[in-house]
Tab-separated table of C-alpha atoms in Angstrom:
chain	number	residue	atom	x	y	z
A	20	MET	CA	-24.455	105.128	-5.318
A	21	THR	CA	-23.775	101.385	-5.376
A	22	ARG	CA	-20.963	101.994	-7.870
A	23	GLU	CA	-19.341	104.613	-5.679
A	24	ARG	CA	-19.572	102.358	-2.624
A	25	LEU	CA	-17.984	99.470	-4.500
A	26	ALA	CA	-15.198	101.745	-5.772
A	27	GLU	CA	-14.567	102.830	-2.186
A	28	MET	CA	-14.500	99.173	-1.065
A	29	VAL	CA	-11.722	98.568	-3.623
A	30	GLN	CA	-9.690	101.287	-1.896
A	31	ARG	CA	-10.289	99.517	1.429
A	32	GLY	CA	-9.239	96.177	-0.036
A	33	LEU	CA	-12.571	94.407	0.522
A	34	VAL	CA	-13.426	94.220	-3.182
A	35	THR	CA	-10.919	93.335	-5.911
A	36	PRO	CA	-10.727	95.245	-9.224
A	37	THR	CA	-11.978	92.136	-11.022
A	38	GLY	CA	-14.858	92.112	-8.518
A	39	LEU	CA	-15.922	95.450	-10.024
A	40	ILE	CA	-15.998	93.882	-13.493
A	41	SER	CA	-18.066	91.025	-12.103
A	42	HIS	CA	-20.488	93.527	-10.574
A	43	GLY	CA	-20.810	95.208	-13.961
A	44	ARG	CA	-21.831	91.923	-15.548
A	45	GLY	CA	-24.558	91.624	-12.930
A	46	GLU	CA	-25.741	95.160	-13.651
A	47	ALA	CA	-26.216	94.265	-17.308
A	48	TYR	CA	-28.474	91.311	-16.484
A	49	ASP	CA	-30.396	93.375	-13.976
A	50	TYR	CA	-31.007	95.947	-16.683
A	51	LEU	CA	-32.154	93.192	-19.048
A	52	MET	CA	-34.688	92.073	-16.460
A	53	GLY	CA	-36.074	95.561	-16.108
A	54	GLU	CA	-34.515	96.010	-12.652
A	55	CYS	CA	-37.333	94.224	-10.862
A	56	SER	CA	-37.977	90.764	-9.434
A	57	ASN	CA	-39.816	88.885	-12.159
A	58	ASP	CA	-42.033	85.849	-11.572
A	59	PRO	CA	-39.297	83.225	-12.007
A	60	ALA	CA	-37.120	85.129	-9.505
A	61	LEU	CA	-39.940	85.233	-6.947
A	62	ASN	CA	-40.606	81.558	-7.524
A	63	ALA	CA	-36.969	80.668	-6.769
A	64	GLU	CA	-36.931	82.994	-3.754
A	65	ARG	CA	-39.985	81.254	-2.316
A	66	ALA	CA	-38.299	77.850	-2.764
A	67	ALA	CA	-35.139	79.245	-1.122
A	68	ALA	CA	-37.161	80.348	1.917
A	69	ALA	CA	-38.729	76.880	2.183
A	70	HIS	CA	-35.314	75.156	2.030
A	71	LEU	CA	-33.810	77.505	4.626
A	72	LEU	CA	-36.707	76.924	7.032
A	73	LYS	CA	-36.393	73.134	6.664
A	74	ALA	CA	-32.619	73.116	7.129
A	75	ARG	CA	-30.796	71.466	10.014
A	76	ASN	CA	-27.649	73.617	9.661
A	77	PRO	CA	-28.202	76.468	7.194
A	78	VAL	CA	-25.284	78.755	6.307
A	79	VAL	CA	-25.126	82.128	4.553
A	80	CYS	CA	-21.829	82.308	2.669
A	81	ILE	CA	-20.415	85.813	2.145
A	82	ASN	CA	-17.632	87.080	-0.139
A	83	GLY	CA	-16.198	90.556	-0.728
A	84	ASN	CA	-18.650	91.692	-3.388
A	85	ALA	CA	-21.666	90.476	-1.405
A	86	ALA	CA	-20.474	92.201	1.784
A	87	ALA	CA	-19.809	95.449	-0.088
A	88	LEU	CA	-23.160	95.368	-1.856
A	89	ASP	CA	-25.439	94.816	1.113
A	90	ALA	CA	-24.029	93.576	4.425
A	91	PRO	CA	-27.103	94.672	6.449
A	92	ASN	CA	-29.537	92.480	4.508
A	93	LEU	CA	-27.185	89.482	4.497
A	94	ILE	CA	-26.931	89.749	8.282
A	95	ALA	CA	-30.682	90.305	8.661
A	96	LEU	CA	-31.471	87.213	6.599
A	97	ALA	CA	-29.074	85.068	8.639
A	98	LYS	CA	-30.786	86.271	11.834
A	99	ALA	CA	-34.253	85.683	10.382
A	100	VAL	CA	-33.683	82.038	9.429
A	101	PRO	CA	-31.626	81.750	11.794
A	102	ALA	CA	-28.486	80.655	9.885
A	103	LYS	CA	-24.752	80.806	10.496
A	104	VAL	CA	-22.578	83.262	8.565
A	105	GLU	CA	-19.251	82.241	7.014
A	106	VAL	CA	-16.876	84.331	4.909
A	107	ASN	CA	-15.372	82.510	1.950
A	108	LEU	CA	-13.186	84.287	-0.608
A	109	PHE	CA	-12.056	83.540	-4.137
A	110	HIS	CA	-8.982	85.778	-3.723
A	111	ARG	CA	-8.165	84.850	-0.129
A	112	THR	CA	-5.540	86.692	1.894
A	113	PRO	CA	-5.466	86.999	5.709
A	114	GLU	CA	-5.920	90.770	5.355
A	115	ARG	CA	-9.010	90.501	3.146
A	116	MET	CA	-10.547	87.831	5.409
A	117	GLU	CA	-10.019	89.969	8.494
A	118	GLY	CA	-11.192	93.125	6.695
A	119	ILE	CA	-14.441	91.560	5.529
A	120	ILE	CA	-15.198	89.782	8.827
A	121	SER	CA	-14.525	92.983	10.794
A	122	TYR	CA	-16.714	94.918	8.411
A	123	LEU	CA	-19.589	92.438	8.877
A	124	GLU	CA	-19.156	92.636	12.658
A	125	SER	CA	-19.247	96.434	12.511
A	126	GLU	CA	-22.541	96.094	10.599
A	127	GLY	CA	-24.050	93.961	13.378
A	128	ALA	CA	-23.125	90.343	12.618
A	129	GLU	CA	-22.719	88.500	15.903
A	130	GLU	CA	-20.629	85.465	15.032
A	131	VAL	CA	-18.855	85.258	11.725
A	132	LEU	CA	-17.072	82.020	10.811
A	133	GLY	CA	-14.057	81.781	8.511
A	134	ARG	CA	-11.091	83.190	10.439
A	135	GLU	CA	-9.833	79.741	11.445
A	136	PRO	CA	-10.704	77.197	8.761
A	137	ASP	CA	-10.288	73.538	9.775
A	138	ARG	CA	-11.754	71.780	6.731
A	139	ARG	CA	-11.459	71.771	2.936
A	140	ILE	CA	-14.197	71.559	0.314
A	141	PRO	CA	-13.272	68.466	-1.759
A	142	GLY	CA	-12.432	69.094	-5.407
A	143	LEU	CA	-11.263	72.696	-5.058
A	144	ASN	CA	-7.671	73.877	-5.367
A	145	HIS	CA	-5.755	76.261	-3.183
A	146	ASP	CA	-7.194	78.489	-0.507
A	147	ARG	CA	-10.608	78.579	-2.164
A	148	ALA	CA	-11.270	75.199	-0.548
A	149	LEU	CA	-10.791	76.416	3.034
A	150	CYS	CA	-13.870	76.391	5.267
A	151	THR	CA	-14.956	75.556	8.802
A	152	ASP	CA	-16.384	72.295	10.064
A	153	GLU	CA	-18.983	74.143	12.093
A	154	GLY	CA	-20.238	76.159	9.116
A	155	ILE	CA	-19.931	75.411	5.406
A	156	PHE	CA	-18.518	71.887	5.750
A	157	SER	CA	-21.377	70.459	7.800
A	158	SER	CA	-24.140	72.633	6.385
A	159	ASP	CA	-27.074	70.988	4.641
A	160	VAL	CA	-28.500	74.135	3.017
A	161	ILE	CA	-26.165	76.922	1.894
A	162	LEU	CA	-26.958	80.310	0.395
A	163	VAL	CA	-24.207	81.537	-1.955
A	164	PRO	CA	-24.738	85.053	-3.272
A	165	ILE	CA	-22.474	85.863	-6.243
A	166	GLU	CA	-20.577	82.586	-6.072
A	167	ASP	CA	-18.063	81.250	-8.588
A	168	GLY	CA	-19.051	78.217	-10.627
A	169	ASP	CA	-16.355	75.847	-9.347
A	170	ARG	CA	-17.357	76.304	-5.736
A	171	ALA	CA	-21.071	76.061	-6.436
A	172	GLU	CA	-20.432	72.772	-8.227
A	173	ALA	CA	-18.188	71.445	-5.440
A	174	LEU	CA	-20.822	72.250	-2.813
A	175	VAL	CA	-23.528	70.461	-4.821
A	176	SER	CA	-21.186	67.453	-5.127
A	177	MET	CA	-21.016	67.359	-1.325
A	178	GLY	CA	-24.773	66.721	-1.342
A	179	LYS	CA	-25.821	70.133	-0.096
A	180	VAL	CA	-28.828	72.130	-1.181
A	181	VAL	CA	-27.122	75.120	-2.855
A	182	ILE	CA	-29.166	78.295	-3.254
A	183	SER	CA	-27.394	80.744	-5.582
A	184	ILE	CA	-28.076	84.423	-6.171
A	185	ASP	CA	-26.595	85.220	-9.583
A	186	LEU	CA	-28.174	87.542	-12.108
A	187	ASN	CA	-27.052	85.444	-15.072
A	188	PRO	CA	-29.387	82.426	-15.423
A	189	LEU	CA	-26.828	80.777	-17.737
A	190	SER	CA	-23.763	81.132	-15.505
A	191	ARG	CA	-22.093	77.949	-14.267
A	192	THR	CA	-23.240	78.826	-10.761
A	193	SER	CA	-26.864	79.090	-11.904
A	194	ARG	CA	-26.550	75.864	-13.898
A	195	LYS	CA	-25.151	73.901	-10.976
A	196	ALA	CA	-27.202	75.248	-8.057
A	197	THR	CA	-30.207	73.442	-6.575
A	198	VAL	CA	-32.204	76.673	-6.496
A	199	SER	CA	-30.922	79.382	-8.883
A	200	ILE	CA	-32.160	82.854	-8.055
A	201	SER	CA	-31.599	85.244	-10.984
A	202	ASP	CA	-32.232	88.528	-9.265
A	203	GLU	CA	-30.368	91.523	-7.868
A	204	MET	CA	-28.975	90.561	-4.434
A	205	THR	CA	-30.744	93.112	-2.238
A	206	ARG	CA	-34.125	92.428	-3.812
A	207	ALA	CA	-33.525	88.678	-3.521
A	208	LEU	CA	-32.618	88.879	0.176
A	209	GLU	CA	-35.612	91.050	1.009
A	210	ASN	CA	-37.962	88.739	-0.887
A	211	ILE	CA	-36.554	85.633	0.809
A	212	MET	CA	-37.054	87.273	4.231
A	213	ARG	CA	-40.640	88.117	3.346
A	214	PHE	CA	-41.315	84.508	2.266
A	215	ILE	CA	-39.654	83.218	5.440
A	216	GLU	CA	-42.112	85.204	7.545
A	217	GLU	CA	-45.034	83.991	5.425
A	218	LEU	CA	-44.010	80.324	5.592
A	219	ARG	CA	-42.607	80.024	9.117
A	220	GLY	CA	-44.455	77.259	10.951
A	221	ASP	CA	-46.580	76.264	7.955
A	222	GLU	CA	-45.076	72.833	7.298
A	223	GLU	CA	-47.687	71.909	4.694
A	224	ALA	CA	-47.051	75.014	2.583
A	225	ILE	CA	-43.282	74.476	2.820
A	226	LEU	CA	-43.507	70.878	1.600
A	227	LYS	CA	-45.861	71.829	-1.211
A	228	ILE	CA	-43.434	74.486	-2.456
A	229	LEU	CA	-40.439	72.141	-2.329
A	230	ASP	CA	-42.410	69.426	-4.079
A	231	GLY	CA	-43.635	71.667	-6.898
A	232	TYR	CA	-40.405	73.487	-7.704
A	233	SER	CA	-38.409	72.601	-10.849
A	234	ASN	CA	-35.164	74.555	-11.152
A	235	THR	CA	-34.664	73.689	-14.837
A	236	GLU	CA	-38.138	74.895	-15.728
A	237	ASN	CA	-37.671	78.001	-13.618
A	238	ARG	CA	-34.367	78.870	-15.306
A	239	ARG	CA	-35.991	78.503	-18.719
A	240	ASN	CA	-38.715	80.898	-17.569
A	241	SER	CA	-36.011	83.358	-16.420
A	242	ILE	CA	-34.471	83.389	-19.876
A	243	GLU	CA	-37.838	83.832	-21.560
A	244	ALA	CA	-38.558	86.724	-19.184
A	245	ILE	CA	-35.302	88.399	-20.228
A	246	CYS	CA	-36.220	88.079	-23.912
A	247	ASP	CA	-39.711	89.447	-23.316
A	248	SER	CA	-38.265	92.380	-21.388
A	249	LEU	CA	-35.726	93.118	-24.136
A	250	MET	CA	-38.288	93.169	-26.917
A	251	ALA	CA	-40.739	95.227	-24.827
A	252	GLU	CA	-38.035	97.772	-24.072
A	253	PHE	CA	-37.154	98.040	-27.755
A	254	ASP	CA	-40.770	98.478	-28.787
A	255	GLU	CA	-41.593	100.987	-26.059
A	256	GLY	CA	-38.722	103.410	-26.181
A	257	GLY	CA	-35.662	101.814	-27.562
A	258	SER	CA	-36.353	102.253	-31.226
B	6	MET	CA	-6.096	88.686	-19.611
B	7	THR	CA	-8.254	91.662	-20.571
B	8	ARG	CA	-9.468	91.884	-16.958
B	9	GLU	CA	-5.947	91.909	-15.585
B	10	ARG	CA	-4.876	94.594	-18.077
B	11	LEU	CA	-7.844	96.773	-17.127
B	12	ALA	CA	-7.096	96.308	-13.424
B	13	GLU	CA	-3.504	97.385	-14.098
B	14	MET	CA	-4.760	100.434	-16.040
B	15	VAL	CA	-6.733	101.450	-12.946
B	16	GLN	CA	-3.465	101.457	-10.982
B	17	ARG	CA	-1.941	103.690	-13.684
B	18	GLY	CA	-4.920	106.054	-13.543
B	19	LEU	CA	-6.002	105.541	-17.161
B	20	VAL	CA	-9.195	103.655	-16.260
B	21	THR	CA	-11.511	104.638	-13.400
B	22	PRO	CA	-13.017	102.072	-10.990
B	23	THR	CA	-16.455	102.763	-12.439
B	24	GLY	CA	-14.884	102.100	-15.860
B	25	LEU	CA	-14.286	98.529	-14.665
B	26	ILE	CA	-17.979	98.157	-13.812
B	27	SER	CA	-18.852	99.504	-17.230
B	28	HIS	CA	-16.534	96.946	-18.817
B	29	GLY	CA	-18.287	94.186	-16.873
B	30	ARG	CA	-21.620	95.252	-18.327
B	31	GLY	CA	-20.116	94.923	-21.781
B	32	GLU	CA	-18.784	91.459	-20.958
B	33	ALA	CA	-22.287	90.301	-20.053
B	34	TYR	CA	-23.701	91.383	-23.402
B	35	ASP	CA	-20.771	89.832	-25.231
B	36	TYR	CA	-21.503	86.566	-23.465
B	37	LEU	CA	-25.177	86.864	-24.421
B	38	MET	CA	-24.145	87.226	-28.053
B	39	GLY	CA	-22.023	84.105	-27.895
B	40	GLU	CA	-18.767	86.116	-28.029
B	41	CYS	CA	-18.814	86.411	-31.810
B	42	SER	CA	-19.823	89.039	-34.359
B	43	ASN	CA	-23.361	88.151	-35.373
B	44	ASP	CA	-25.009	89.214	-38.637
B	45	PRO	CA	-26.505	92.489	-37.316
B	46	ALA	CA	-23.079	93.457	-35.948
B	47	LEU	CA	-21.401	92.761	-39.298
B	48	ASN	CA	-24.124	94.713	-41.067
B	49	ALA	CA	-23.509	97.773	-38.878
B	50	GLU	CA	-19.729	97.408	-39.252
B	51	ARG	CA	-20.068	97.399	-43.048
B	52	ALA	CA	-22.182	100.589	-42.874
B	53	ALA	CA	-19.587	102.138	-40.543
B	54	ALA	CA	-16.836	101.429	-43.069
B	55	ALA	CA	-18.898	103.022	-45.840
B	56	HIS	CA	-19.525	106.183	-43.772
B	57	LEU	CA	-15.864	106.490	-42.782
B	58	LEU	CA	-14.718	106.162	-46.413
B	59	LYS	CA	-17.208	108.845	-47.543
B	60	ALA	CA	-16.287	111.273	-44.745
B	61	ARG	CA	-14.706	114.676	-45.277
B	62	ASN	CA	-13.244	114.871	-41.738
B	63	PRO	CA	-13.597	111.551	-39.912
B	64	VAL	CA	-12.531	111.322	-36.270
B	65	VAL	CA	-11.912	108.343	-33.969
B	66	CYS	CA	-12.817	109.393	-30.430
B	67	ILE	CA	-10.946	107.567	-27.631
B	68	ASN	CA	-11.601	107.394	-23.883
B	69	GLY	CA	-9.812	105.570	-21.060
B	70	ASN	CA	-11.604	102.245	-21.359
B	71	ALA	CA	-11.205	102.125	-25.135
B	72	ALA	CA	-7.475	102.934	-24.913
B	73	ALA	CA	-6.956	100.294	-22.228
B	74	LEU	CA	-8.895	97.648	-24.132
B	75	ASP	CA	-7.206	97.910	-27.503
B	76	ALA	CA	-5.108	100.956	-28.374
B	77	PRO	CA	-3.292	99.200	-31.279
B	78	ASN	CA	-6.486	98.508	-33.234
B	79	LEU	CA	-7.921	101.979	-32.575
B	80	ILE	CA	-4.722	103.491	-33.973
B	81	ALA	CA	-4.645	101.039	-36.899
B	82	LEU	CA	-8.231	101.896	-37.853
B	83	ALA	CA	-7.510	105.632	-37.741
B	84	LYS	CA	-4.528	105.089	-40.045
B	85	ALA	CA	-6.538	102.865	-42.393
B	86	VAL	CA	-9.363	105.348	-43.012
B	87	PRO	CA	-7.371	107.738	-42.543
B	88	ALA	CA	-9.049	109.563	-39.633
B	89	LYS	CA	-7.913	111.918	-36.892
B	90	VAL	CA	-7.680	110.679	-33.291
B	91	GLU	CA	-9.010	112.729	-30.360
B	92	VAL	CA	-9.100	111.821	-26.684
B	93	ASN	CA	-12.312	112.768	-24.898
B	94	LEU	CA	-12.969	111.775	-21.286
B	95	PHE	CA	-16.048	111.543	-19.100
B	96	HIS	CA	-13.941	111.975	-15.928
B	97	ARG	CA	-11.504	114.547	-17.291
B	98	THR	CA	-8.426	115.640	-15.377
B	99	PRO	CA	-5.208	117.030	-16.916
B	100	GLU	CA	-3.324	113.987	-15.568
B	101	ARG	CA	-5.686	111.429	-17.122
B	102	MET	CA	-5.701	113.319	-20.458
B	103	GLU	CA	-1.912	113.400	-20.553
B	104	GLY	CA	-1.672	109.774	-19.388
B	105	ILE	CA	-3.987	108.463	-22.085
B	106	ILE	CA	-2.531	110.598	-24.889
B	107	SER	CA	1.021	109.580	-23.926
B	108	TYR	CA	-0.048	105.963	-23.806
B	109	LEU	CA	-1.571	106.182	-27.317
B	110	GLU	CA	1.607	107.845	-28.598
B	111	SER	CA	3.714	105.084	-27.040
B	112	GLU	CA	1.517	102.606	-28.935
B	113	GLY	CA	2.248	104.328	-32.262
B	114	ALA	CA	-0.364	107.084	-32.656
B	115	GLU	CA	1.226	109.953	-34.571
B	116	GLU	CA	-0.954	112.938	-33.768
B	117	VAL	CA	-3.450	112.776	-30.942
B	118	LEU	CA	-5.811	115.718	-30.452
B	119	GLY	CA	-7.329	116.732	-27.123
B	120	ARG	CA	-4.523	118.278	-25.049
B	121	GLU	CA	-5.566	121.833	-25.902
B	122	PRO	CA	-9.328	121.999	-26.430
B	123	ASP	CA	-10.609	125.212	-28.047
B	124	ARG	CA	-14.285	124.337	-28.559
B	125	ARG	CA	-17.255	122.967	-26.629
B	126	ILE	CA	-19.883	120.421	-27.712
B	127	PRO	CA	-23.217	122.286	-27.295
B	128	GLY	CA	-25.618	120.875	-24.714
B	129	LEU	CA	-23.038	119.184	-22.475
B	130	ASN	CA	-22.060	120.369	-19.013
B	131	HIS	CA	-18.626	120.729	-17.502
B	132	ASP	CA	-15.404	119.425	-18.953
B	133	ARG	CA	-17.155	116.649	-20.854
B	134	ALA	CA	-17.975	119.269	-23.491
B	135	LEU	CA	-14.350	120.157	-24.229
B	136	CYS	CA	-13.041	119.279	-27.691
B	137	THR	CA	-10.882	120.643	-30.505
B	138	ASP	CA	-12.031	122.597	-33.527
B	139	GLU	CA	-9.720	120.596	-35.748
B	140	GLY	CA	-11.084	117.245	-34.579
B	141	ILE	CA	-14.420	116.449	-32.966
B	142	PHE	CA	-16.006	119.866	-33.433
B	143	SER	CA	-15.643	120.008	-37.204
B	144	SER	CA	-15.908	116.280	-37.873
B	145	ASP	CA	-18.689	115.004	-40.106
B	146	VAL	CA	-18.332	111.300	-39.211
B	147	ILE	CA	-17.233	110.282	-35.727
B	148	LEU	CA	-16.544	106.826	-34.295
B	149	VAL	CA	-17.283	106.641	-30.561
B	150	PRO	CA	-16.335	103.334	-28.939
B	151	ILE	CA	-17.875	102.900	-25.451
B	152	GLU	CA	-19.404	106.386	-25.380
B	153	ASP	CA	-21.801	107.751	-22.790
B	154	GLY	CA	-25.350	108.461	-23.909
B	155	ASP	CA	-25.341	112.214	-23.316
B	156	ARG	CA	-22.360	112.779	-25.527
B	157	ALA	CA	-23.609	110.474	-28.276
B	158	GLU	CA	-26.878	112.427	-28.308
B	159	ALA	CA	-25.105	115.799	-28.307
B	160	LEU	CA	-22.936	114.766	-31.263
B	161	VAL	CA	-25.982	113.597	-33.221
B	162	SER	CA	-27.648	116.954	-32.457
B	163	MET	CA	-24.663	118.669	-34.077
B	164	GLY	CA	-25.608	116.901	-37.317
B	165	LYS	CA	-22.770	114.404	-37.317
B	166	VAL	CA	-22.897	110.783	-38.404
B	167	VAL	CA	-22.205	109.042	-35.083
B	168	ILE	CA	-20.948	105.450	-35.220
B	169	SER	CA	-21.095	103.834	-31.771
B	170	ILE	CA	-19.498	100.626	-30.542
B	171	ASP	CA	-21.520	99.552	-27.509
B	172	LEU	CA	-22.396	95.964	-26.687
B	173	ASN	CA	-25.829	96.881	-25.321
B	174	PRO	CA	-28.225	97.469	-28.242
B	175	LEU	CA	-30.657	99.184	-25.847
B	176	SER	CA	-28.212	101.642	-24.253
B	177	ARG	CA	-28.868	105.359	-24.778
B	178	THR	CA	-25.733	105.505	-26.913
B	179	SER	CA	-27.020	102.721	-29.177
B	180	ARG	CA	-30.448	104.350	-29.352
B	181	LYS	CA	-29.085	107.742	-30.360
B	182	ALA	CA	-26.289	106.781	-32.751
B	183	THR	CA	-26.605	106.873	-36.533
B	184	VAL	CA	-24.934	103.473	-36.835
B	185	SER	CA	-25.044	101.364	-33.647
B	186	ILE	CA	-22.515	98.550	-33.591
B	187	SER	CA	-23.356	96.024	-30.838
B	188	ASP	CA	-20.141	94.056	-30.788
B	189	GLU	CA	-17.002	93.648	-28.722
B	190	MET	CA	-14.628	96.512	-29.543
B	191	THR	CA	-11.648	94.586	-30.906
B	192	ARG	CA	-13.810	92.437	-33.155
B	193	ALA	CA	-15.699	95.539	-34.342
B	194	LEU	CA	-12.507	97.439	-35.190
B	195	GLU	CA	-11.010	94.494	-37.070
B	196	ASN	CA	-14.222	93.947	-39.029
B	197	ILE	CA	-14.492	97.640	-39.941
B	198	MET	CA	-10.893	97.602	-41.198
B	199	ARG	CA	-11.623	94.545	-43.316
B	200	PHE	CA	-14.710	96.212	-44.829
B	201	ILE	CA	-12.702	99.386	-45.459
B	202	GLU	CA	-10.220	97.436	-47.561
B	203	GLU	CA	-13.045	95.679	-49.428
B	204	LEU	CA	-14.919	98.893	-50.175
B	205	ARG	CA	-12.104	101.389	-50.753
B	206	GLY	CA	-12.551	102.982	-54.179
B	207	ASP	CA	-15.828	101.199	-54.943
B	208	GLU	CA	-18.145	104.206	-54.848
B	209	GLU	CA	-21.118	102.255	-56.125
B	210	ALA	CA	-20.895	99.606	-53.405
B	211	ILE	CA	-20.466	102.286	-50.724
B	212	LEU	CA	-23.591	104.169	-51.818
B	213	LYS	CA	-25.602	100.967	-52.040
B	214	ILE	CA	-24.675	100.032	-48.455
B	215	LEU	CA	-25.515	103.491	-47.096
B	216	ASP	CA	-28.796	103.512	-49.005
B	217	GLY	CA	-29.905	100.082	-47.783
B	218	TYR	CA	-28.978	100.387	-44.114
B	219	SER	CA	-31.699	100.906	-41.472
B	220	ASN	CA	-30.311	101.308	-37.957
B	221	THR	CA	-33.668	100.708	-36.257
B	222	GLU	CA	-34.185	97.476	-38.124
B	223	ASN	CA	-30.624	96.415	-37.443
B	224	ARG	CA	-30.958	97.071	-33.708
B	225	ARG	CA	-34.127	94.987	-33.604
B	226	ASN	CA	-32.199	92.183	-35.311
B	227	SER	CA	-29.445	92.524	-32.684
B	228	ILE	CA	-31.953	91.991	-29.886
B	229	GLU	CA	-33.519	89.012	-31.632
B	230	ALA	CA	-30.046	87.542	-32.097
B	231	ILE	CA	-29.405	87.863	-28.342
B	232	CYS	CA	-32.657	86.039	-27.548
B	233	ASP	CA	-31.895	83.282	-30.045
B	234	SER	CA	-28.422	82.877	-28.555
B	235	LEU	CA	-29.810	82.731	-24.986
B	236	MET	CA	-32.365	80.058	-25.775
B	237	ALA	CA	-29.848	78.035	-27.821
B	238	GLU	CA	-27.365	78.148	-24.959
B	239	PHE	CA	-30.005	76.980	-22.504
B	240	ASP	CA	-31.102	74.132	-24.763
B	241	GLU	CA	-27.567	73.006	-25.609
B	242	GLY	CA	-25.821	72.936	-22.295
B	243	GLY	CA	-27.385	75.271	-19.865
B	244	SER	CA	-30.167	73.098	-18.625
């Protein structure tokens, strides 16, 4: 079903053909993880919820693949925090920007930034750098589902807390992010929303989570979880 | 470059949008393997060469993704064995069949089977079962690059030696095949051709390879190689 929806979104111009290849890479990692949120994923999702609740100006950054995969949960998370929503595209054209923003609005997003960029992310070439002052540029905590490595790195260099959702724990995005969630996007968003409700108002719990979280250690645990899942799958039914 | 070519092949109707997603899954596994042919892959490729040289009626089976990825090496391998070439599609339409066969002919294939199927593979539904008596149906050894699991299983049930090229060592295709090559297609084809030249005429070496090859053991080694590569990548630069 997801595959058919993405293929349809290519027809509508919201997703690029190379975006389909990128989605396939994600599918492979999801399969390796047994298509469930493992402990390291949940650990990162809990830290993400804590950062979002502590933020002064949190932003949820949305691209074509993310919108096509699960616009309703992206919008619901932004409302739950609450956080601003900004569209930011790797392959930016006015038509794709308008198409994706309109699509998000039709799915219930109330104010989507990105149509009229007035700032640039330092260190990025071309239109990939474009953003708004109100949103991405002045954000302190930013959630980037399915982000490219260059932009994740540039956002970290700006001093932001960057929370990535990227199934590959070894991707440049995962390596560079402050909190690297290696999980399927819909599961990640739903888990973060659940943790937000659990933690809201509990300042002590939030600080304890932020204090105890090590992203390097958590990424190592993600990789070990993949290996365990692979060997278990082979032993159980793969041989 | 590969991604752009595949995207172009979607425009031409040779590759389906879901074929792009499938390619992305392969890319992820290739990345996990360090984008090189590891020892288990070479071991399977050597066994594939031995089977192809021993075959009475070997066939190279080609679908849209395989043709788009590397038609020249598929054709070169078929000529090297020599083996027949047959096109067999998961999403079969007369236009796609004609498009892919014409494309292979334009790339130098001399006789491509599949335009006029006169047999069915038992146990498969719909048009996916269609094949020719001269080619797939009466083959004893069949090379299936990027095959779907149902068809790989059906071909094994017919008593054939099925050699798969599929980057995921846990896919249904890899589980069902007689010789499961977990390697990127171009590297696999070039390695098989090299082993064919090394082994041609050396009956003793061929029999020794076939006698000593265990596909289950080799697949386990493939998975262990992926885990080793993941942890090495994390330790070297990923952390």
